[in-house]
Every structure is written in C-alpha cells, then in structure tokens.
mmCIF file of C-alpha atoms in Angstrom:
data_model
loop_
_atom_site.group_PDB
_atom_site.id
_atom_site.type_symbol
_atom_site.label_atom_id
_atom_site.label_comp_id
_atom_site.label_asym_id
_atom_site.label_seq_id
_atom_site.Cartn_x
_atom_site.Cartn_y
_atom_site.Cartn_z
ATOM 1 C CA UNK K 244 2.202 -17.353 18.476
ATOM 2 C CA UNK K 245 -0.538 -18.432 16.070
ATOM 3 C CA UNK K 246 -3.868 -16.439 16.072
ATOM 4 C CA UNK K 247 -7.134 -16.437 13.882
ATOM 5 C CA UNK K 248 -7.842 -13.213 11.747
ATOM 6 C CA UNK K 249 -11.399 -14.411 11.323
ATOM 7 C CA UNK K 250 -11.884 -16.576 14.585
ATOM 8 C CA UNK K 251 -15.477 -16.568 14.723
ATOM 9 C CA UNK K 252 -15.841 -18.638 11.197
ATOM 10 C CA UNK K 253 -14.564 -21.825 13.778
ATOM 11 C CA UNK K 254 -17.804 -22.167 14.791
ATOM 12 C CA UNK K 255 -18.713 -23.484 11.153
ATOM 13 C CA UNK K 256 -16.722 -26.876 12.139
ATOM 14 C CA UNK K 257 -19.667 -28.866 13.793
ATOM 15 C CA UNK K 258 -21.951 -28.219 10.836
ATOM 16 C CA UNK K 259 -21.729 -31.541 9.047
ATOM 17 C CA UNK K 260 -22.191 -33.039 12.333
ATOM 18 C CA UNK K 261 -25.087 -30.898 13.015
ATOM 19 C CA UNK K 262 -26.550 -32.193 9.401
ATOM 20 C CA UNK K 263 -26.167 -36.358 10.075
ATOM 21 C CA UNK K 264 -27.141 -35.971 13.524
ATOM 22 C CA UNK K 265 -30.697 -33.971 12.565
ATOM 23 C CA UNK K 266 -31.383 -35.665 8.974
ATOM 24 C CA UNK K 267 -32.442 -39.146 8.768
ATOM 25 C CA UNK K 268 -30.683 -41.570 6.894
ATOM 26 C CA UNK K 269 -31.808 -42.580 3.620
ATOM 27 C CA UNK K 270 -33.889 -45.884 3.468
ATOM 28 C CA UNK K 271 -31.803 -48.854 1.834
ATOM 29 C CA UNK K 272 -33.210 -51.081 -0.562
ATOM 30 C CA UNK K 273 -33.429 -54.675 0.762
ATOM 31 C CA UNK K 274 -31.247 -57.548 -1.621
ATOM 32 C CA UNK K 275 -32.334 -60.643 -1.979
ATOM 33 C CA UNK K 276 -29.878 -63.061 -0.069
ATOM 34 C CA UNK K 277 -27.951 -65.716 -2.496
ATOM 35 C CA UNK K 278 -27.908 -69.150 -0.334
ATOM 36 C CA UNK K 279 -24.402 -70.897 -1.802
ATOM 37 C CA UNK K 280 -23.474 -74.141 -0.131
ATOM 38 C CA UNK K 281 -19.730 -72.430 -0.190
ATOM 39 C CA UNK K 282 -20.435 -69.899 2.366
ATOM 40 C CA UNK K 283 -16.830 -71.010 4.005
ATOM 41 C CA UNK K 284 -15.361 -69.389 0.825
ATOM 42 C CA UNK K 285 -16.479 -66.140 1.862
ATOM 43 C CA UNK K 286 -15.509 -65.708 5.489
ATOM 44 C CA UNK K 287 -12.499 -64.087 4.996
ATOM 45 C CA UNK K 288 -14.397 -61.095 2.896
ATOM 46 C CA UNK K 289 -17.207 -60.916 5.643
ATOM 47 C CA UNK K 290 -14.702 -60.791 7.833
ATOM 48 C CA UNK K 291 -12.700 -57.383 5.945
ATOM 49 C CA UNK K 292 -16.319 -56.175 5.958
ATOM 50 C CA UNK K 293 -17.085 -56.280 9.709
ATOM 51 C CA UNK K 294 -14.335 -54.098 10.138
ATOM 52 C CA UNK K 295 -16.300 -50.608 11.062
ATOM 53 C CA UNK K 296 -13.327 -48.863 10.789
ATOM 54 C CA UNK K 297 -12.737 -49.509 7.669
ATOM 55 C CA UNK K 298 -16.199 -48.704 6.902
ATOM 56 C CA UNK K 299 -16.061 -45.397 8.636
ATOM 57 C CA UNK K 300 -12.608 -44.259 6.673
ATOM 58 C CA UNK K 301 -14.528 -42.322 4.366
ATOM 59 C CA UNK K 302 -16.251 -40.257 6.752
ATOM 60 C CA UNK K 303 -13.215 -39.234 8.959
ATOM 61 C CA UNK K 304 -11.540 -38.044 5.947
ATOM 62 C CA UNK K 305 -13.973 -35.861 4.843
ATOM 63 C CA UNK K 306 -14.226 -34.888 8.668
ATOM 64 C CA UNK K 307 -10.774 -34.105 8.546
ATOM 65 C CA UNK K 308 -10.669 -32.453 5.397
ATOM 66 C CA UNK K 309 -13.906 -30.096 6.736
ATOM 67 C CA UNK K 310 -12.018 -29.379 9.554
ATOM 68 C CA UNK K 311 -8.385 -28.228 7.289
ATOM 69 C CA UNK K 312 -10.950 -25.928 5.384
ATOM 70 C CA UNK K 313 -12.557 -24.404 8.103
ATOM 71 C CA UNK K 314 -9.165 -23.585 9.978
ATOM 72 C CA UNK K 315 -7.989 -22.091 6.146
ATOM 73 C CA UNK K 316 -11.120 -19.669 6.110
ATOM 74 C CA UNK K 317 -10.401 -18.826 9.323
ATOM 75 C CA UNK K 318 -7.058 -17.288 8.650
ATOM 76 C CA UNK K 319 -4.586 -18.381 11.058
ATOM 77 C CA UNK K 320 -0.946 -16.051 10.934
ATOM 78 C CA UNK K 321 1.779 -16.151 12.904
ATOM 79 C CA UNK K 322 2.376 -13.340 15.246
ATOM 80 C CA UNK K 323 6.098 -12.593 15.213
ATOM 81 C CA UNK K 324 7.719 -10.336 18.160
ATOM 82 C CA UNK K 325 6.688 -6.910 19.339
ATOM 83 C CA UNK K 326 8.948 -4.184 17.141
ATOM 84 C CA UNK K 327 8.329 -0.557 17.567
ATOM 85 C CA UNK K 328 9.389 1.956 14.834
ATOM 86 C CA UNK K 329 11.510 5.457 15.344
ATOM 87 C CA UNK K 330 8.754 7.851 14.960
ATOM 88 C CA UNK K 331 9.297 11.620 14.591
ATOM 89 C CA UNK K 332 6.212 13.308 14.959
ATOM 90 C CA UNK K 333 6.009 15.182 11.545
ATOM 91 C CA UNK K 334 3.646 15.146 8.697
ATOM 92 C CA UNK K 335 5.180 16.283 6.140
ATOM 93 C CA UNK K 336 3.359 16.826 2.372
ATOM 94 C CA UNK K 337 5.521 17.183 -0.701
ATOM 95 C CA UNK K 338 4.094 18.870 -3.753
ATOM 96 C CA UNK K 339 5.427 18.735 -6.861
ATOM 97 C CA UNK K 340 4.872 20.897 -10.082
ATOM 98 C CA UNK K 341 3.734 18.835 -13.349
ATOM 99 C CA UNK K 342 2.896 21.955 -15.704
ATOM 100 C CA UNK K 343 4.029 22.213 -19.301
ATOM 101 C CA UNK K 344 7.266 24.043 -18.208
ATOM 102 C CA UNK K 345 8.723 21.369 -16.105
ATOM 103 C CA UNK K 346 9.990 19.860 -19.371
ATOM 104 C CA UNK K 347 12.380 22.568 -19.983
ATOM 105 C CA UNK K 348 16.143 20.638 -19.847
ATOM 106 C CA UNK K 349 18.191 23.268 -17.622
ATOM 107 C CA UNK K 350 19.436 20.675 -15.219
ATOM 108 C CA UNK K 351 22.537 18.481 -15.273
ATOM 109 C CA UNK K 352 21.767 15.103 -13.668
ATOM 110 C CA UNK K 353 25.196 12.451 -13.602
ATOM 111 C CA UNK K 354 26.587 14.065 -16.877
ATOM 112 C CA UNK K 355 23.222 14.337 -18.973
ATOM 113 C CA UNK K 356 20.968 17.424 -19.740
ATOM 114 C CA UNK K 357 17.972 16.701 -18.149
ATOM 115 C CA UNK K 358 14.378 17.947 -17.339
ATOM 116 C CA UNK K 359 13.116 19.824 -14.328
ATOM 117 C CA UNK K 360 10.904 17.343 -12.970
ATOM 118 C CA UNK K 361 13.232 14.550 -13.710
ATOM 119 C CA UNK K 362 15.708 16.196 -11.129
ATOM 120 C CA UNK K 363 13.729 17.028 -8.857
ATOM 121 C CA UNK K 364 12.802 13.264 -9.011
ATOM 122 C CA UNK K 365 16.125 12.325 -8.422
ATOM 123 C CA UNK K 366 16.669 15.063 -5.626
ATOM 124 C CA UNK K 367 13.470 14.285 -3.601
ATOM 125 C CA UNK K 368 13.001 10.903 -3.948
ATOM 126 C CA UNK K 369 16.382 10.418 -1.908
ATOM 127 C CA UNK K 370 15.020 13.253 0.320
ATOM 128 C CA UNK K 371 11.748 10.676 0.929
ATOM 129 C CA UNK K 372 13.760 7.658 1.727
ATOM 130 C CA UNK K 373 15.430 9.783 4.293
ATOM 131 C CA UNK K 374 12.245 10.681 6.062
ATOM 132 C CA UNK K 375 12.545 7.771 8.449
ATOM 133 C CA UNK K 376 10.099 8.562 11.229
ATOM 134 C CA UNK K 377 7.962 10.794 9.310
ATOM 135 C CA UNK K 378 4.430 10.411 7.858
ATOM 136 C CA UNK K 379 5.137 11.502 4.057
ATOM 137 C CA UNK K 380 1.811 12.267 1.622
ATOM 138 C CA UNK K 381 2.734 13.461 -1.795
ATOM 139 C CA UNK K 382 0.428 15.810 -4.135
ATOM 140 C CA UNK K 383 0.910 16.071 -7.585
ATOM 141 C CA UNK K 384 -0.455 19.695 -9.199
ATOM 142 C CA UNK K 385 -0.533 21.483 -12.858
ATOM 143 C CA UNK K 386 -3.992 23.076 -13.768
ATOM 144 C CA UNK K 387 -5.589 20.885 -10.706
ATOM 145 C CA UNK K 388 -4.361 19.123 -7.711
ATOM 146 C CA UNK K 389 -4.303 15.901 -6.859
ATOM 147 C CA UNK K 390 -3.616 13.854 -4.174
ATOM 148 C CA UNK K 391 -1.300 10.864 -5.312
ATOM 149 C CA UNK K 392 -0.282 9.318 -1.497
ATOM 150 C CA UNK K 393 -2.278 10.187 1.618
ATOM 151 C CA UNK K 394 0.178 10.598 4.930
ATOM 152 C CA UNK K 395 1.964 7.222 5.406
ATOM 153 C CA UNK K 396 4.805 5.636 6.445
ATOM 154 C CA UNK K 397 5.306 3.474 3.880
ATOM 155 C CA UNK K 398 8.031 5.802 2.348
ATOM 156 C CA UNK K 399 8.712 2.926 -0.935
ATOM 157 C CA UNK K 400 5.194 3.215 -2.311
ATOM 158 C CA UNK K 401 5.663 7.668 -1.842
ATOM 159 C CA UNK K 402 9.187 7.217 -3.674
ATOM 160 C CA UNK K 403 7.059 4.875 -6.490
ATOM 161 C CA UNK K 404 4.565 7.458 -7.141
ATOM 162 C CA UNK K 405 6.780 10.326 -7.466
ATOM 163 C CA UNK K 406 8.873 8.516 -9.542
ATOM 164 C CA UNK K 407 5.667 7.481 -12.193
ATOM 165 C CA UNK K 408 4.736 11.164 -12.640
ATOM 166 C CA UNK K 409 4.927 12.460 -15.947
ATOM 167 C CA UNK K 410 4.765 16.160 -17.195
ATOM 168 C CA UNK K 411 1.317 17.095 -18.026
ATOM 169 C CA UNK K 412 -0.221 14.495 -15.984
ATOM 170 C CA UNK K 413 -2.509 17.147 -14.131
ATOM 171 C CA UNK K 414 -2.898 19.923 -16.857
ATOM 172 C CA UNK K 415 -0.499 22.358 -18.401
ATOM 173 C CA UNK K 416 -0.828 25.460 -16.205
ATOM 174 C CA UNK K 417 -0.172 26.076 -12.526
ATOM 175 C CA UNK K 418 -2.693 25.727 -9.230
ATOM 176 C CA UNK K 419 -0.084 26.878 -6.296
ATOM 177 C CA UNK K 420 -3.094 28.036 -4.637
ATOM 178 C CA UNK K 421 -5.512 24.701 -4.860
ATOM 179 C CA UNK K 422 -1.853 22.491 -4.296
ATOM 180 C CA UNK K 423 -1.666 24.820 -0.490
ATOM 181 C CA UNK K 424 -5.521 24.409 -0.275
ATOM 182 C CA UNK K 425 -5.418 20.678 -0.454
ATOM 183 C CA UNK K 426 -2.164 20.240 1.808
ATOM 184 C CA UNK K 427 -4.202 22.518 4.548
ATOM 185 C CA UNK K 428 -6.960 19.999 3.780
ATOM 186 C CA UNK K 429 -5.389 16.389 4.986
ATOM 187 C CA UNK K 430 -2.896 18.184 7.255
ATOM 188 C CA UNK K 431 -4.977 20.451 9.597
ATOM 189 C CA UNK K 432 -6.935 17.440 11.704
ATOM 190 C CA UNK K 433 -3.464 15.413 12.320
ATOM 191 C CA UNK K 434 -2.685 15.236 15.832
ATOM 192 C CA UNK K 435 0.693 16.600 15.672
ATOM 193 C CA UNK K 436 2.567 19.486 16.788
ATOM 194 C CA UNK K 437 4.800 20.177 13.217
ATOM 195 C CA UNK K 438 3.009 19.947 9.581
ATOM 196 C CA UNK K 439 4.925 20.460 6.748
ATOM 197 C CA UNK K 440 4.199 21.772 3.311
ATOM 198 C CA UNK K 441 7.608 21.208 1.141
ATOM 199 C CA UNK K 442 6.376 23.005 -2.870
ATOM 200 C CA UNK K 443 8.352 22.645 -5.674
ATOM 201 C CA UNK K 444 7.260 24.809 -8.493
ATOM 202 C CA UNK K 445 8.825 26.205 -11.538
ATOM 203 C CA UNK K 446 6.256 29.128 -12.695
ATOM 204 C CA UNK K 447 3.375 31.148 -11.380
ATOM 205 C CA UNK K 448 0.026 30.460 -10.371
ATOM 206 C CA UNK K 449 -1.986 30.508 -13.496
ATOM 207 C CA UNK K 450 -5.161 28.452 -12.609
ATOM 208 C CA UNK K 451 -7.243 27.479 -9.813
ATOM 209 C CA UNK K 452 -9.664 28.404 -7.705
ATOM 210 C CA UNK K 453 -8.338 30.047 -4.728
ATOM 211 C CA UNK K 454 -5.241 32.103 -4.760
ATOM 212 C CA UNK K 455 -2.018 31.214 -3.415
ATOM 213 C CA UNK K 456 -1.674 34.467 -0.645
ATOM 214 C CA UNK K 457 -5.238 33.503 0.294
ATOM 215 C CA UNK K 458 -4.022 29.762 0.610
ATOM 216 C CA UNK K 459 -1.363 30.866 2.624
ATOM 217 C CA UNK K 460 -2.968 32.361 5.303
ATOM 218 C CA UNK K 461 -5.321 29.411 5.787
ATOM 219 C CA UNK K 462 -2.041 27.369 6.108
ATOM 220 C CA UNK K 463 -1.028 29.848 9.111
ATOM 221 C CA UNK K 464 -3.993 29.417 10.823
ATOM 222 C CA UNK K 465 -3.587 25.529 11.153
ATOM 223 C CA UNK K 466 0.035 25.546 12.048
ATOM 224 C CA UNK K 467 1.257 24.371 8.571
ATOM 225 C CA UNK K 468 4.772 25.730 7.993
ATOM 226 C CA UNK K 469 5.144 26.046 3.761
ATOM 227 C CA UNK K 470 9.225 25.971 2.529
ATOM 228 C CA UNK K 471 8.633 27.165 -1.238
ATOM 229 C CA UNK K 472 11.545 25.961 -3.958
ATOM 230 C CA UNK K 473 11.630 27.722 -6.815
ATOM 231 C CA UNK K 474 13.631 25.807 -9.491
ATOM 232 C CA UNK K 475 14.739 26.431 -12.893
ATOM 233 C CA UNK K 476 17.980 28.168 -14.555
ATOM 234 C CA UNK K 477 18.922 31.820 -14.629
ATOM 235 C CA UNK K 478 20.514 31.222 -18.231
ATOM 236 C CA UNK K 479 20.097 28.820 -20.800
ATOM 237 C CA UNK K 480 21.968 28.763 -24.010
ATOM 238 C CA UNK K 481 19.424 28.238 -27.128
ATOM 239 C CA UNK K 482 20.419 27.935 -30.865
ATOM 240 C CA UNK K 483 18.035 30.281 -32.925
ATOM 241 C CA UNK K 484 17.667 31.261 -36.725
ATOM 242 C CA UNK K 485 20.587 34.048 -35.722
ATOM 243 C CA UNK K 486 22.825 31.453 -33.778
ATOM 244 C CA UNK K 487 23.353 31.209 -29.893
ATOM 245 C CA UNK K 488 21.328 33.201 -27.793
ATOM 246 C CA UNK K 489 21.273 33.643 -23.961
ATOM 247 C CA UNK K 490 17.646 33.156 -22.638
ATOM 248 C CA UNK K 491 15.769 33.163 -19.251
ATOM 249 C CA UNK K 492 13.997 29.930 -18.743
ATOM 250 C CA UNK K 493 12.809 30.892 -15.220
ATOM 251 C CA UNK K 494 11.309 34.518 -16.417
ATOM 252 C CA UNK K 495 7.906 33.320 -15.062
ATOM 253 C CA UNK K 496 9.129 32.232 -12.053
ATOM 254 C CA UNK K 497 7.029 34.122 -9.415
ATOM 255 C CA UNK K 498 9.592 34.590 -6.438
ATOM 256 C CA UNK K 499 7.970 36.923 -4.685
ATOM 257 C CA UNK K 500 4.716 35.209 -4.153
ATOM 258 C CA UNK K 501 6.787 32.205 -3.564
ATOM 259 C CA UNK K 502 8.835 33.843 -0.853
ATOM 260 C CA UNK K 503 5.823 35.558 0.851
ATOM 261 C CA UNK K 504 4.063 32.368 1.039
ATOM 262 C CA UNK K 505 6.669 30.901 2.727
ATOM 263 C CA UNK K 506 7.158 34.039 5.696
ATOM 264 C CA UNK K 507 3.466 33.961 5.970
ATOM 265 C CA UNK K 508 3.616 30.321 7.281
ATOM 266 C CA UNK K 509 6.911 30.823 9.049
ATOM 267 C CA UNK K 510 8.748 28.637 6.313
ATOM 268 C CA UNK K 511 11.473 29.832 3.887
ATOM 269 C CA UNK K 512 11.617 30.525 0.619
ATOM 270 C CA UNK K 513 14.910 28.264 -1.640
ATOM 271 C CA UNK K 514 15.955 29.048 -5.009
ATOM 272 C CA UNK K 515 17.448 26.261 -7.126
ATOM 273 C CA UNK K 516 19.410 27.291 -10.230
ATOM 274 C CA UNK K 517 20.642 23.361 -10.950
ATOM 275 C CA UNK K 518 21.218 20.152 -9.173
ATOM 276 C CA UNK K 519 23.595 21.040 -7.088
ATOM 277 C CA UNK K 520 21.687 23.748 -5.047
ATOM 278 C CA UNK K 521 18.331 21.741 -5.512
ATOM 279 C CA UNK K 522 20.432 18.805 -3.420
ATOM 280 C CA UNK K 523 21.667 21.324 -0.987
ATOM 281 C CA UNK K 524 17.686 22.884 -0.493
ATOM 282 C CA UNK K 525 16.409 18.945 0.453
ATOM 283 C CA UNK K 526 19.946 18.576 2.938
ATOM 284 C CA UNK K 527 19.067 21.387 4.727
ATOM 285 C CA UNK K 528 15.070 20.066 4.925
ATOM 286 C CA UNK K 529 16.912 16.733 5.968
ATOM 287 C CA UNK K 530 18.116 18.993 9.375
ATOM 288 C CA UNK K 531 14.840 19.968 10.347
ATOM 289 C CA UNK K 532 14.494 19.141 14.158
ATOM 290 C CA UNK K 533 11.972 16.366 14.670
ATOM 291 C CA UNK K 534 9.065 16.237 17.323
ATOM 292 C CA UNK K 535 9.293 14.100 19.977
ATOM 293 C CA UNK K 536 6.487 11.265 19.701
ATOM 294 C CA UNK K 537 5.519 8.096 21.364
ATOM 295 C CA UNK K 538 6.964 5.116 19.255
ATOM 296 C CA UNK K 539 4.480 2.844 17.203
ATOM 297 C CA UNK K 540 4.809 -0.594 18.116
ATOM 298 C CA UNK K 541 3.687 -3.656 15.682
ATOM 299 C CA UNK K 542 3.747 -7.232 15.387
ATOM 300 C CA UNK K 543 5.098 -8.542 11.848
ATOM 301 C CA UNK K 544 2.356 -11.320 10.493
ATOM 302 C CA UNK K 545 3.165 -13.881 8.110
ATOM 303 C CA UNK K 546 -0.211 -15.539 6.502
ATOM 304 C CA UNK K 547 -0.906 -19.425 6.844
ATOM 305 C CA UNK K 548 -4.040 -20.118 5.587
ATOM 306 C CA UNK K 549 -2.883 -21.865 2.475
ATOM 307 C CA UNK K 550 -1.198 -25.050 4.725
ATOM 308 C CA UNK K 551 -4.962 -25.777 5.582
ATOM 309 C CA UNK K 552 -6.397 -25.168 2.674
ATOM 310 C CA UNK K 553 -3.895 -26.934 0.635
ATOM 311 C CA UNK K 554 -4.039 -30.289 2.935
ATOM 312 C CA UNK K 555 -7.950 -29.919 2.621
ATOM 313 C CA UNK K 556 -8.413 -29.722 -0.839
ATOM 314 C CA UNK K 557 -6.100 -32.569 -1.218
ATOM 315 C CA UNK K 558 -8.000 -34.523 1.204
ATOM 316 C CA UNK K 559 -11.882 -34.129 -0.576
ATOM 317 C CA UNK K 560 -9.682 -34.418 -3.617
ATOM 318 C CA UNK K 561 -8.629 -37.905 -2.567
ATOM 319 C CA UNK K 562 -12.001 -39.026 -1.060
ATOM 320 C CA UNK K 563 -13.986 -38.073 -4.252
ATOM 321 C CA UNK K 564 -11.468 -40.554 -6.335
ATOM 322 C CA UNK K 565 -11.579 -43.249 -4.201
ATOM 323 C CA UNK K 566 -15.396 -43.140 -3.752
ATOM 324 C CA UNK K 567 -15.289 -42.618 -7.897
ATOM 325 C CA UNK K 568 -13.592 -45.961 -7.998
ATOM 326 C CA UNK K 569 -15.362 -47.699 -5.620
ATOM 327 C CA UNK K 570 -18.684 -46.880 -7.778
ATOM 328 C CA UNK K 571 -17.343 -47.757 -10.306
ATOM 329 C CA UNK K 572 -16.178 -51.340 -9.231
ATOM 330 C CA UNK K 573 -19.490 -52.050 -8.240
#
C-alpha cells in the first residue's frame, strides 16, 4: 500500500485556487479594433480562438504540475509486507582496547604476523555478524572512552566502526575503569533481563577516573555480567644488539584485576595467547543462551517522492517554454 510520510502538507493543493478565486484579475488594456473589408479571411483563426479549452491549457498544466509537487513534498512510500525479526533479548556492549600496546605484532592472522588489535578485528567482527537477534553497541577506550555505536541492530554499521579503529585513536594509556563506567551507563535503563559487557584489553588500567574494581561493582548492581579477555603472547622472539632474545610482551597484562572483574559481575575471565584461542574465547560467547523476547515486527519502505517531483518539474518546465515562445511570437 501507498501512504504519505508528511500527509498533512496535502492540504497545500487548493492554494493557487484559493489565490485566483480571492485576487482580482488584472485590468486589460482596451485595442483599438482594425475594420478590414476581409473579415471572411479570418474566421477560421477566430474560430481556433473561441476554443476555451485551448485557452485554458495553460492553466491545467500548471494545475497539474502544482498538484505532482505537492504529492512529492508530501512523501508518498510504499509500504511493503509485515516482517518481524528473530530477536534475542540481549544487549550486549563490546569494548575494545586502542592503547599504544595494541600495536605489538604477537598474533598470526592467515599466515602474516600481525597486530593485536588487527586480530581482534578479525576475531570479533565475525563474532558481531553472528549476533543476530542481539542489540550490539561498541566502545572504543585508551586514555578515555568513547562511545563509537549506541545499542543497535544494525550489526553492518557496528562491524564498520570496529573495523575503522586505529591504535591510538583514544590516547596511549588504559581507562578499564571509565570503558566499565560507560557500558554501566547506556546499559543499566534497557528493559532487558541479560546485559552484556564483552572487554578486550591487552594491559592495565593506567588512566581514568574511576577504578576498574570500583566500576565493577556498579556493573553488579545493574545486572551487567562483564567476560574480561586478556590478549597478548606469553613469548615473543626479539632480535637485540646480543642476538635473539625471549621476551614477555604481555608482562603488563593485569590478570588478576581482569579476572576479579569478571567474578564480581558473574562473568568469566579468557586468556588469549594467539588467534586461535582468541577465536575459541568469541565461539564460546557465540553459545551464550539467549533471552526469550517478543519479536519486532516492521514494514520495509521504499521512497517515491521523486516520480512526482520529477513529472512536476517537467511539467512547469514545459509551461514556462511554451509561454516563453508564445511572448515572444507576439
């Protein structure tokens, strides 16, 4: 079915008919009449010119062409059929780590050394796409927080952002404690029975204004359930002024904070050493029982207001260049 988004801009239409019928016509000059003995000649013009509806042409087009732009600024769509969508019942935040030390390459992505953030790109962006049912917000922390996607379901535009974070992006150091604050923040008013936190960090909390224990326990209180993944290697082999060393790239990692926000919250706490176990961490998120929830139904609308507009515009276009032309005969 066709409906109007802007319906009430139809009662524009009678307008111009409202102007001629309240305005009084313009006065026209009397011509002195031309007496020709051949008057005979003529009758075939006079009798083109007693046609009134030739003389009214102009004025239904640009009736007609009113009425094509009124229906366009209305904004007429078509209303396809009723579709309801699997809904789950979970919000579920991801938070993602974009300190300084997310740039260390201790992962193995398809062959190639890579980053820390740019596998855990690749890991939970398929994790996203798999949240079918789920409202999915995405925050984005290093020295501050941000919030990069509010709750949606519009999973694409979640994966997008993720994907066009760079290291850096929100500062160098590490706010665990303001990333948990502003999860609790756009979580804790949802009207749903499971909210959850999933944190990816690599380090410690080295910045912010409240502390991530403290966070933690405001998290409990409004039901949010926090599952903490630590990432980074155990080993990494470095070449050095005395050769090939064996270092620790994860020796800031703070696990134990990590894992007691997570048991404070009633969450769990994952370690990921490489890609592998990172992809195993987001598989067993993937199996997290979903919440019953009444489905969302919609109706998919395709826009039509350019037909209108397009047939109107061509319609004053035409009236103004035949009107030119008749001026300019006479």
């Amino acid at each position: 079915m066709i409906q109007f988004e802007w319906w009430w801009l139809l009662i524009a239409w009678p307008a111009p008919l409202l102007v001629r019928w309240l305005t009084r016509p313009v006065p026209q000059r009397r011509r002195r009449a031309l007496r020709a003995p051949f008057l005979a000649d003529f009758a075939a013009v006079s009798a083109v010119e007693r046609r009134g509806w030739l003389r009214r042409l102009p004025l239904w087009v640009a009736l007609l062409a009113w009425t094509a732009l009124v229906l366009a600024a209305a904004r007429p769509q078509w209303l396809g059929d009723p579709l309801s969508l699997p809904v789950s019942g979970r919000d579920l935040m991801l938070a993602v780590d974009l300190s300084g030390s997310m740039e260390v390459e201790d992962f193995v992505l398809d062959g190639k050394v890579v980053d820390r953030l740019q596998a855990t790109k690749s890991v939970a962006g398929e994790f996203i796409q798999r949240r079918e049912g789920d409202r999915i917000g995405l925050i984005l922390f290093g020295r501050n927080a941000y919030l990069q996607a509010p709750l949606t379901f519009d999973r694409t535009t979640v994966h997008q952002f993720l994907m066009e974070s760079v290291i850096g992006l929100a500062g160098q150091e590490t706010a665990i404690g303001d990333a948990i604050g502003l999860a609790v923040k756009h979580l804790r008013d949802n009207e749903v029975d499971t909210r959850v936190l999933v944190l990816v960090t690599d380090g410690a909390n080295t910045a912010g204004v409240v502390s991530p224990l403290q966070a933690a326990e405001l998290a409990a209180t409004t039901g949010l359930k926090i599952y903490t993944i630590g990432i980074g290697a155990e080993e990494l082999r470095v070449q050095t002024l005395f050769g090939a060393q064996r270092v620790n790239p994860s020796r800031d990692l703070d696990e134990e904070t990590l894992t007691a926000i997570a048991e404070s919250t009633g969450g769990r706490y994952f370690r990921a050493r490489d890609t592998a176990e990172l992809e195993r961490i987001y598989a067993l998120l993937n199996e997290l029982e979903p919440m019953p929830r009444e489905p969302v139904h919609f109706r998919p609308r395709k826009a039509l207001f350019m037909w209108p507009l397009g047939a109107g515009l061509l319609l004053a276009a035409g009236l103004i260049v035949s009107l030119a032309r008749g001026r300019l005969a006479a």
